[in-house]
Amino acid sequence: MKRNHLPLKEFINQLKSTLKGKYNAAVWPIAGITLLYLALTALLALLFTRSAMMLGYATMLIMYGMISQVLLAVVEALGILILWFLVTFVMYFVNMSILYSYQDQIKNPNLKVSATTIWKHFKHLNKNQLLRLTLYSSLFIFLWTLPLDIVAALAAKNQALVIAVRIANFLITFWKTLEYSQAPLLYRDQQPAFLGQSMRHALTASRRFMGGKKLSFFTIEFVVSFLPMLVWGAIFGGVAYYGNYTAIYFVMYAGLIIMLLGFCAYAPVVYLATAQFYEQSKPQSPISVEDAFVKTFKPVEVLTGEAYDDAADESVAVDDSEPIVENQK
């Protein structure tokens, strides 16, 4: 029977079954990649903070004619920002590689997610298309929230209205994020059809596919992915806070390290939950993947221009077929 809702207990049992005997192969590369990304992000944040302080100091030297110091500080800050964007986009591609690896494992239980499978997917990703997909998603969410941001800017003195607008924008962003959540997986299922097509079609398909499924997806993500990490973070974040408050720095650092390691160890479950929701939803969904893309892709003849050439030829043929009437004197 077709349905939009996935039973939570059934979903968790299937999750455990998929992870059984295959967790260790995946956790080490995923945890290692996550730790490396966090370390690079922290380092770049530290460097950018230092660069911003140097820029503030350098602007004071303009009155003394030391413009070169200001330019050097600006170049340094821009360089760090560019590096941060590059690291972020590389991590996005790695996330897609891990997600697709788990999707393959669900389809074929004999497969295991490992460093080799993640690297294989990373090499073969169409990074241009995926980059356009995430940019489209960010652009559309920005456009959805822009009108209310303008209202908030115009009514800046009315704090109650500004708070209401911020809450509304948060709800809009949350809703559109749920709608667009399956776009990378839908895109993968129809990837050959995206040659020469706009990546916004994956967002349209995700919005259609998620009709009636958003509550189920949110419930699963909250219970399976977010809640365990929230509890873990609250416990060992509290330990770290206690160590800082009492100046027992060993306890503080131990709490932070255990909290971070716990997040990394749980990361495979988060990736698998997203892939499993999509794969379990497909056979039970009232709308199929093919139906989600109905009337989205342009015909190949339109993309290549052949349709316009044929139309021009037909127009010429019609003109040639008209009889020539001579003027009668």
GROMACS .gro file of N, CA and C in nm, residues 135-276:
model
  426
  135LEU      N    1   2.392   2.567  -0.483
  135LEU     CA    2   2.379   2.711  -0.502
  135LEU      C    3   2.234   2.748  -0.533
  136TYR      N    4   2.168   2.668  -0.615
  136TYR     CA    5   2.026   2.692  -0.643
  136TYR      C    6   1.944   2.683  -0.515
  137SER      N    7   1.971   2.582  -0.434
  137SER     CA    8   1.897   2.565  -0.309
  137SER      C    9   1.917   2.686  -0.218
  138SER      N   10   2.040   2.731  -0.204
  138SER     CA   11   2.068   2.847  -0.120
  138SER      C   12   2.001   2.973  -0.177
  139LEU      N   13   2.005   2.987  -0.310
  139LEU     CA   14   1.944   3.104  -0.374
  139LEU      C   15   1.793   3.107  -0.352
  140PHE      N   16   1.726   2.994  -0.370
  140PHE     CA   17   1.581   2.990  -0.356
  140PHE      C   18   1.539   3.018  -0.212
  141ILE      N   19   1.611   2.960  -0.116
  141ILE     CA   20   1.578   2.987   0.025
  141ILE      C   21   1.601   3.134   0.058
  142PHE      N   22   1.709   3.191   0.002
  142PHE     CA   23   1.735   3.335   0.022
  142PHE      C   24   1.622   3.420  -0.034
  143LEU      N   25   1.574   3.385  -0.154
  143LEU     CA   26   1.466   3.462  -0.216
  143LEU      C   27   1.335   3.447  -0.139
  144TRP      N   28   1.312   3.330  -0.081
  144TRP     CA   29   1.192   3.310   0.000
  144TRP      C   30   1.195   3.397   0.126
  145THR      N   31   1.311   3.417   0.183
  145THR     CA   32   1.321   3.493   0.308
  145THR      C   33   1.349   3.640   0.286
  146LEU      N   34   1.387   3.680   0.164
  146LEU     CA   35   1.423   3.819   0.136
  146LEU      C   36   1.312   3.918   0.166
  147PRO      N   37   1.186   3.895   0.121
  147PRO     CA   38   1.081   3.995   0.149
  147PRO      C   39   1.065   4.025   0.297
  148LEU      N   40   1.069   3.922   0.381
  148LEU     CA   41   1.054   3.947   0.524
  148LEU      C   42   1.177   4.016   0.583
  149ASP      N   43   1.295   3.988   0.526
  149ASP     CA   44   1.415   4.059   0.571
  149ASP      C   45   1.404   4.209   0.541
  150ILE      N   46   1.346   4.241   0.427
  150ILE     CA   47   1.325   4.382   0.390
  150ILE      C   48   1.227   4.447   0.488
  151VAL      N   49   1.120   4.374   0.520
  151VAL     CA   50   1.023   4.426   0.618
  151VAL      C   51   1.090   4.450   0.751
  152ALA      N   52   1.174   4.357   0.795
  152ALA     CA   53   1.245   4.372   0.923
  152ALA      C   54   1.338   4.493   0.921
  153ALA      N   55   1.404   4.516   0.806
  153ALA     CA   56   1.495   4.631   0.795
  153ALA      C   57   1.417   4.762   0.799
  154LEU      N   58   1.299   4.764   0.736
  154LEU     CA   59   1.219   4.887   0.733
  154LEU      C   60   1.155   4.916   0.869
  155ALA      N   61   1.128   4.810   0.944
  155ALA     CA   62   1.062   4.827   1.074
  155ALA      C   63   1.159   4.795   1.188
  156ALA      N   64   1.284   4.839   1.174
  156ALA     CA   65   1.387   4.804   1.271
  156ALA      C   66   1.356   4.856   1.411
  157LYS      N   67   1.278   4.966   1.420
  157LYS     CA   68   1.248   5.024   1.551
  157LYS      C   69   1.140   4.946   1.626
  158ASN      N   70   1.063   4.868   1.552
  158ASN     CA   71   0.957   4.788   1.614
  158ASN      C   72   1.014   4.649   1.646
  159GLN      N   73   1.062   4.631   1.767
  159GLN     CA   74   1.129   4.508   1.804
  159GLN      C   75   1.036   4.387   1.799
  160ALA      N   76   0.910   4.405   1.836
  160ALA     CA   77   0.815   4.293   1.832
  160ALA      C   78   0.796   4.243   1.690
  161LEU      N   79   0.784   4.337   1.595
  161LEU     CA   80   0.768   4.299   1.455
  161LEU      C   81   0.893   4.232   1.401
  162VAL      N   82   1.010   4.284   1.440
  162VAL     CA   83   1.137   4.225   1.394
  162VAL      C   84   1.150   4.081   1.444
  163ILE      N   85   1.115   4.058   1.571
  163ILE     CA   86   1.122   3.922   1.627
  163ILE      C   87   1.025   3.830   1.554
  164ALA      N   88   0.904   3.880   1.526
  164ALA     CA   89   0.804   3.799   1.454
  164ALA      C   90   0.854   3.764   1.315
  165VAL      N   91   0.918   3.860   1.249
  165VAL     CA   92   0.971   3.835   1.114
  165VAL      C   93   1.084   3.733   1.119
  166ARG      N   94   1.170   3.743   1.218
  166ARG     CA   95   1.280   3.647   1.231
  166ARG      C   96   1.228   3.506   1.253
  167ILE      N   97   1.125   3.494   1.335
  167ILE     CA   98   1.065   3.362   1.359
  167ILE      C   99   1.002   3.308   1.231
  168ALA      N  100   0.931   3.396   1.159
  168ALA     CA  101   0.869   3.354   1.033
  168ALA      C  102   0.975   3.311   0.932
  169ASN      N  103   1.084   3.384   0.925
  169ASN     CA  104   1.192   3.347   0.832
  169ASN      C  105   1.257   3.215   0.871
  170PHE      N  106   1.271   3.191   1.000
  170PHE     CA  107   1.325   3.062   1.045
  170PHE      C  108   1.233   2.948   1.003
  171LEU      N  109   1.102   2.966   1.019
  171LEU     CA  110   1.007   2.862   0.981
  171LEU      C  111   1.007   2.839   0.830
  172ILE      N  112   1.019   2.948   0.753
  172ILE     CA  113   1.026   2.934   0.607
  172ILE      C  114   1.151   2.858   0.566
  173THR      N  115   1.265   2.895   0.625
  173THR     CA  116   1.391   2.827   0.594
  173THR      C  117   1.383   2.679   0.632
  174PHE      N  118   1.326   2.650   0.748
  174PHE     CA  119   1.311   2.512   0.794
  174PHE      C  120   1.222   2.433   0.697
  175TRP      N  121   1.111   2.492   0.657
  175TRP     CA  122   1.016   2.426   0.567
  175TRP      C  123   1.078   2.398   0.430
  176LYS      N  124   1.146   2.498   0.374
  176LYS     CA  125   1.206   2.481   0.242
  176LYS      C  126   1.324   2.384   0.248
  177THR      N  127   1.394   2.380   0.360
  177THR     CA  128   1.503   2.283   0.375
  177THR      C  129   1.449   2.141   0.373
  178LEU      N  130   1.334   2.120   0.440
  178LEU     CA  131   1.271   1.988   0.434
  178LEU      C  132   1.227   1.954   0.292
  179GLU      N  133   1.170   2.052   0.222
  179GLU     CA  134   1.124   2.027   0.085
  179GLU      C  135   1.238   1.992  -0.008
  180TYR      N  136   1.353   2.055   0.008
  180TYR     CA  137   1.466   2.035  -0.083
  180TYR      C  138   1.560   1.925  -0.036
  181SER      N  139   1.530   1.860   0.075
  181SER     CA  140   1.624   1.766   0.138
  181SER      C  141   1.659   1.646   0.050
  182GLN      N  142   1.567   1.601  -0.035
  182GLN     CA  143   1.591   1.480  -0.114
  182GLN      C  144   1.647   1.511  -0.253
  183ALA      N  145   1.675   1.637  -0.281
  183ALA     CA  146   1.721   1.677  -0.415
  183ALA      C  147   1.849   1.605  -0.458
  184PRO      N  148   1.953   1.593  -0.371
  184PRO     CA  149   2.075   1.523  -0.417
  184PRO      C  150   2.051   1.377  -0.453
  185LEU      N  151   1.961   1.310  -0.382
  185LEU     CA  152   1.933   1.169  -0.409
  185LEU      C  153   1.846   1.152  -0.533
  186LEU      N  154   1.748   1.240  -0.550
  186LEU     CA  155   1.665   1.237  -0.671
  186LEU      C  156   1.749   1.269  -0.794
  187TYR      N  157   1.839   1.365  -0.778
  187TYR     CA  158   1.930   1.399  -0.888
  187TYR      C  159   2.013   1.278  -0.928
  188ARG      N  160   2.062   1.204  -0.830
  188ARG     CA  161   2.145   1.088  -0.862
  188ARG      C  162   2.067   0.981  -0.939
  189ASP      N  163   1.941   0.961  -0.901
  189ASP     CA  164   1.860   0.861  -0.970
  189ASP      C  165   1.832   0.898  -1.115
  190GLN      N  166   1.832   1.028  -1.144
  190GLN     CA  167   1.802   1.075  -1.280
  190GLN      C  168   1.920   1.150  -1.342
  191GLN      N  169   2.042   1.118  -1.295
  191GLN     CA  170   2.159   1.196  -1.337
  191GLN      C  171   2.180   1.202  -1.487
  192PRO      N  172   2.165   1.093  -1.564
  192PRO     CA  173   2.186   1.104  -1.710
  192PRO      C  174   2.093   1.205  -1.776
  193ALA      N  175   1.973   1.223  -1.721
  193ALA     CA  176   1.876   1.315  -1.781
  193ALA      C  177   1.912   1.461  -1.754
  194PHE      N  178   2.007   1.487  -1.664
  194PHE     CA  179   2.042   1.624  -1.629
  194PHE      C  180   2.146   1.685  -1.724
  195LEU      N  181   2.189   1.610  -1.823
  195LEU     CA  182   2.286   1.664  -1.918
  195LEU      C  183   2.227   1.783  -1.991
  196GLY      N  184   2.283   1.901  -1.969
  196GLY     CA  185   2.235   2.023  -2.033
  196GLY      C  186   2.111   2.083  -1.969
  197GLN      N  187   2.062   2.021  -1.860
  197GLN     CA  188   1.941   2.068  -1.795
  197GLN      C  189   1.974   2.155  -1.673
  198SER      N  190   1.876   2.230  -1.627
  198SER     CA  191   1.893   2.312  -1.507
  198SER      C  192   1.883   2.224  -1.383
  199MET      N  193   1.969   2.250  -1.285
  199MET     CA  194   1.968   2.171  -1.162
  199MET      C  195   1.849   2.207  -1.072
  200ARG      N  196   1.778   2.313  -1.105
  200ARG     CA  197   1.661   2.347  -1.025
  200ARG      C  198   1.551   2.242  -1.038
  201HIS      N  199   1.559   2.159  -1.143
  201HIS     CA  200   1.458   2.053  -1.159
  201HIS      C  201   1.465   1.952  -1.044
  202ALA      N  202   1.584   1.932  -0.989
  202ALA     CA  203   1.597   1.840  -0.874
  202ALA      C  204   1.526   1.897  -0.752
  203LEU      N  205   1.528   2.029  -0.737
  203LEU     CA  206   1.457   2.092  -0.626
  203LEU      C  207   1.306   2.082  -0.645
  204THR      N  208   1.261   2.101  -0.769
  204THR     CA  209   1.118   2.085  -0.797
  204THR      C  210   1.072   1.942  -0.768
  205ALA      N  211   1.153   1.845  -0.813
  205ALA     CA  212   1.119   1.705  -0.789
  205ALA      C  213   1.118   1.673  -0.640
  206SER      N  214   1.214   1.728  -0.565
  206SER     CA  215   1.219   1.703  -0.421
  206SER      C  216   1.096   1.762  -0.352
  207ARG      N  217   1.055   1.880  -0.395
  207ARG     CA  218   0.936   1.941  -0.336
  207ARG      C  219   0.812   1.855  -0.361
  208ARG      N  220   0.801   1.799  -0.481
  208ARG     CA  221   0.688   1.711  -0.512
  208ARG      C  222   0.698   1.579  -0.434
  209PHE      N  223   0.819   1.523  -0.433
  209PHE     CA  224   0.840   1.393  -0.368
  209PHE      C  225   0.813   1.401  -0.218
  210MET      N  226   0.843   1.516  -0.157
  210MET     CA  227   0.828   1.531  -0.012
  210MET      C  228   0.688   1.572   0.029
  211GLY      N  229   0.596   1.583  -0.066
  211GLY     CA  230   0.460   1.616  -0.031
  211GLY      C  231   0.400   1.512   0.062
  212GLY      N  232   0.364   1.552   0.182
  212GLY     CA  233   0.309   1.460   0.280
  212GLY      C  234   0.413   1.382   0.359
  213LYS      N  235   0.542   1.398   0.328
  213LYS     CA  236   0.647   1.323   0.396
  213LYS      C  237   0.731   1.408   0.491
  214LYS      N  238   0.709   1.537   0.490
  214LYS     CA  239   0.796   1.626   0.567
  214LYS      C  240   0.791   1.598   0.716
  215LEU      N  241   0.673   1.572   0.770
  215LEU     CA  242   0.663   1.542   0.913
  215LEU      C  243   0.735   1.412   0.946
  216SER      N  244   0.718   1.312   0.861
  216SER     CA  245   0.785   1.183   0.883
  216SER      C  246   0.937   1.200   0.877
  217PHE      N  247   0.985   1.275   0.780
  217PHE     CA  248   1.129   1.298   0.766
  217PHE      C  249   1.184   1.375   0.887
  218PHE      N  250   1.111   1.478   0.929
  218PHE     CA  251   1.155   1.556   1.044
  218PHE      C  252   1.160   1.469   1.170
  219THR      N  253   1.057   1.386   1.190
  219THR     CA  254   1.052   1.299   1.308
  219THR      C  255   1.171   1.204   1.310
  220ILE      N  256   1.198   1.142   1.197
  220ILE     CA  257   1.309   1.047   1.188
  220ILE      C  258   1.443   1.117   1.211
  221GLU      N  259   1.463   1.231   1.146
  221GLU     CA  260   1.589   1.304   1.162
  221GLU      C  261   1.606   1.353   1.305
  222PHE      N  262   1.497   1.396   1.367
  222PHE     CA  263   1.506   1.448   1.504
  222PHE      C  264   1.537   1.336   1.602
  223VAL      N  265   1.464   1.226   1.592
  223VAL     CA  266   1.479   1.116   1.688
  223VAL      C  267   1.609   1.039   1.665
  224VAL      N  268   1.639   1.011   1.538
  224VAL     CA  269   1.753   0.925   1.505
  224VAL      C  270   1.884   1.003   1.500
  225SER      N  271   1.882   1.121   1.440
  225SER     CA  272   2.007   1.194   1.416
  225SER      C  273   2.034   1.302   1.520
  226PHE      N  274   1.935   1.386   1.547
  226PHE     CA  275   1.960   1.504   1.629
  226PHE      C  276   1.956   1.476   1.779
  227LEU      N  277   1.853   1.405   1.824
  227LEU     CA  278   1.832   1.387   1.967
  227LEU      C  279   1.948   1.315   2.037
  228PRO      N  280   1.999   1.203   1.983
  228PRO     CA  281   2.114   1.138   2.051
  228PRO      C  282   2.236   1.228   2.061
  229MET      N  283   2.263   1.306   1.955
  229MET     CA  284   2.377   1.396   1.959
  229MET      C  285   2.353   1.511   2.056
  230LEU      N  286   2.227   1.555   2.067
  230LEU     CA  287   2.194   1.660   2.162
  230LEU      C  288   2.216   1.613   2.306
  231VAL      N  289   2.171   1.493   2.336
  231VAL     CA  290   2.189   1.438   2.472
  231VAL      C  291   2.337   1.418   2.502
  232TRP      N  292   2.410   1.360   2.405
  232TRP     CA  293   2.554   1.339   2.424
  232TRP      C  294   2.627   1.472   2.445
  233GLY      N  295   2.591   1.570   2.363
  233GLY     CA  296   2.655   1.701   2.376
  233GLY      C  297   2.620   1.769   2.507
  234ALA      N  298   2.496   1.752   2.553
  234ALA     CA  299   2.456   1.813   2.680
  234ALA      C  300   2.532   1.752   2.798
  235ILE      N  301   2.551   1.619   2.794
  235ILE     CA  302   2.619   1.551   2.905
  235ILE      C  303   2.766   1.594   2.912
  236PHE      N  304   2.837   1.575   2.802
  236PHE     CA  305   2.982   1.600   2.806
  236PHE      C  306   3.015   1.748   2.786
  237GLY      N  307   2.921   1.824   2.725
  237GLY     CA  308   2.937   1.969   2.727
  237GLY      C  309   2.923   2.022   2.868
  238GLY      N  310   2.832   1.962   2.945
  238GLY     CA  311   2.820   1.999   3.086
  238GLY      C  312   2.944   1.964   3.166
  239VAL      N  313   3.004   1.847   3.134
  239VAL     CA  314   3.130   1.809   3.200
  239VAL      C  315   3.240   1.911   3.170
  240ALA      N  316   3.247   1.952   3.043
  240ALA     CA  317   3.348   2.051   3.004
  240ALA      C  318   3.324   2.185   3.073
  241TYR      N  319   3.198   2.224   3.083
  241TYR     CA  320   3.164   2.350   3.151
  241TYR      C  321   3.201   2.343   3.299
  242TYR      N  322   3.172   2.228   3.362
  242TYR     CA  323   3.207   2.211   3.503
  242TYR      C  324   3.359   2.221   3.522
  243GLY      N  325   3.435   2.158   3.431
  243GLY     CA  326   3.580   2.166   3.442
  243GLY      C  327   3.631   2.307   3.426
  244ASN      N  328   3.570   2.384   3.335
  244ASN     CA  329   3.610   2.523   3.317
  244ASN      C  330   3.570   2.609   3.437
  245TYR      N  331   3.451   2.582   3.490
  245TYR     CA  332   3.399   2.661   3.604
  245TYR      C  333   3.482   2.639   3.729
  246THR      N  334   3.526   2.515   3.749
  246THR     CA  335   3.604   2.482   3.869
  246THR      C  336   3.755   2.491   3.845
  247ALA      N  337   3.793   2.531   3.723
  247ALA     CA  338   3.935   2.544   3.686
  247ALA      C  339   4.007   2.409   3.688
  248ILE      N  340   3.932   2.301   3.671
  248ILE     CA  341   3.994   2.169   3.656
  248ILE      C  342   4.002   2.144   3.505
  249TYR      N  343   4.109   2.190   3.445
  249TYR     CA  344   4.115   2.195   3.299
  249TYR      C  345   4.128   2.057   3.236
  250PHE      N  346   4.179   1.960   3.311
  250PHE     CA  347   4.181   1.825   3.259
  250PHE      C  348   4.039   1.775   3.233
  251VAL      N  349   3.949   1.803   3.326
  251VAL     CA  350   3.808   1.763   3.310
  251VAL      C  351   3.745   1.837   3.192
  252MET      N  352   3.778   1.964   3.178
  252MET     CA  353   3.723   2.043   3.068
  252MET      C  354   3.765   1.986   2.932
  253TYR      N  355   3.895   1.962   2.915
  253TYR     CA  356   3.944   1.909   2.787
  253TYR      C  357   3.895   1.766   2.763
  254ALA      N  358   3.887   1.687   2.870
  254ALA     CA  359   3.837   1.550   2.855
  254ALA      C  360   3.691   1.551   2.809
  255GLY      N  361   3.611   1.641   2.867
  255GLY     CA  362   3.472   1.652   2.827
  255GLY      C  363   3.458   1.692   2.681
  256LEU      N  364   3.538   1.790   2.638
  256LEU     CA  365   3.533   1.835   2.498
  256LEU      C  366   3.576   1.725   2.402
  257ILE      N  367   3.683   1.654   2.436
  257ILE     CA  368   3.734   1.549   2.348
  257ILE      C  369   3.633   1.434   2.336
  258ILE      N  370   3.577   1.391   2.450
  258ILE     CA  371   3.480   1.281   2.447
  258ILE      C  372   3.356   1.323   2.369
  259MET      N  373   3.311   1.448   2.386
  259MET     CA  374   3.195   1.497   2.313
  259MET      C  375   3.222   1.494   2.162
  260LEU      N  376   3.339   1.541   2.121
  260LEU     CA  377   3.374   1.544   1.980
  260LEU      C  378   3.387   1.404   1.922
  261LEU      N  379   3.452   1.315   1.995
  261LEU     CA  380   3.467   1.177   1.948
  261LEU      C  381   3.332   1.107   1.937
  262GLY      N  382   3.242   1.136   2.029
  262GLY     CA  383   3.108   1.078   2.022
  262GLY      C  384   3.033   1.124   1.898
  263PHE      N  385   3.045   1.252   1.865
  263PHE     CA  386   2.981   1.304   1.744
  263PHE      C  387   3.035   1.233   1.620
  264CYS      N  388   3.167   1.217   1.615
  264CYS     CA  389   3.229   1.151   1.499
  264CYS      C  390   3.187   1.004   1.490
  265ALA      N  391   3.176   0.938   1.605
  265ALA     CA  392   3.139   0.797   1.606
  265ALA      C  393   2.994   0.778   1.561
  266TYR      N  394   2.912   0.877   1.585
  266TYR     CA  395   2.769   0.866   1.549
  266TYR      C  396   2.741   0.913   1.407
  267ALA      N  397   2.838   0.976   1.343
  267ALA     CA  398   2.817   1.032   1.208
  267ALA      C  399   2.767   0.929   1.107
  268PRO      N  400   2.819   0.803   1.104
  268PRO     CA  401   2.766   0.707   1.008
  268PRO      C  402   2.615   0.685   1.018
  269VAL      N  403   2.561   0.691   1.141
  269VAL     CA  404   2.417   0.672   1.159
  269VAL      C  405   2.341   0.788   1.095
  270VAL      N  406   2.395   0.908   1.106
  270VAL     CA  407   2.329   1.026   1.049
  270VAL      C  408   2.323   1.016   0.897
  271TYR      N  409   2.434   0.979   0.835
  271TYR     CA  410   2.437   0.963   0.689
  271TYR      C  411   2.343   0.851   0.644
  272LEU      N  412   2.348   0.740   0.714
  272LEU     CA  413   2.265   0.625   0.677
  272LEU      C  414   2.117   0.656   0.691
  273ALA      N  415   2.079   0.730   0.794
  273ALA     CA  416   1.938   0.762   0.815
  273ALA      C  417   1.881   0.842   0.698
  274THR      N  418   1.959   0.936   0.645
  274THR     CA  419   1.913   1.016   0.531
  274THR      C  420   1.895   0.930   0.407
  275ALA      N  421   1.994   0.845   0.378
  275ALA     CA  422   1.986   0.758   0.260
  275ALA      C  423   1.874   0.656   0.276
  276GLN      N  424   1.858   0.603   0.396
  276GLN     CA  425   1.755   0.500   0.418
  276GLN      C  426   1.615   0.558   0.406
   0.00000   0.00000   0.00000
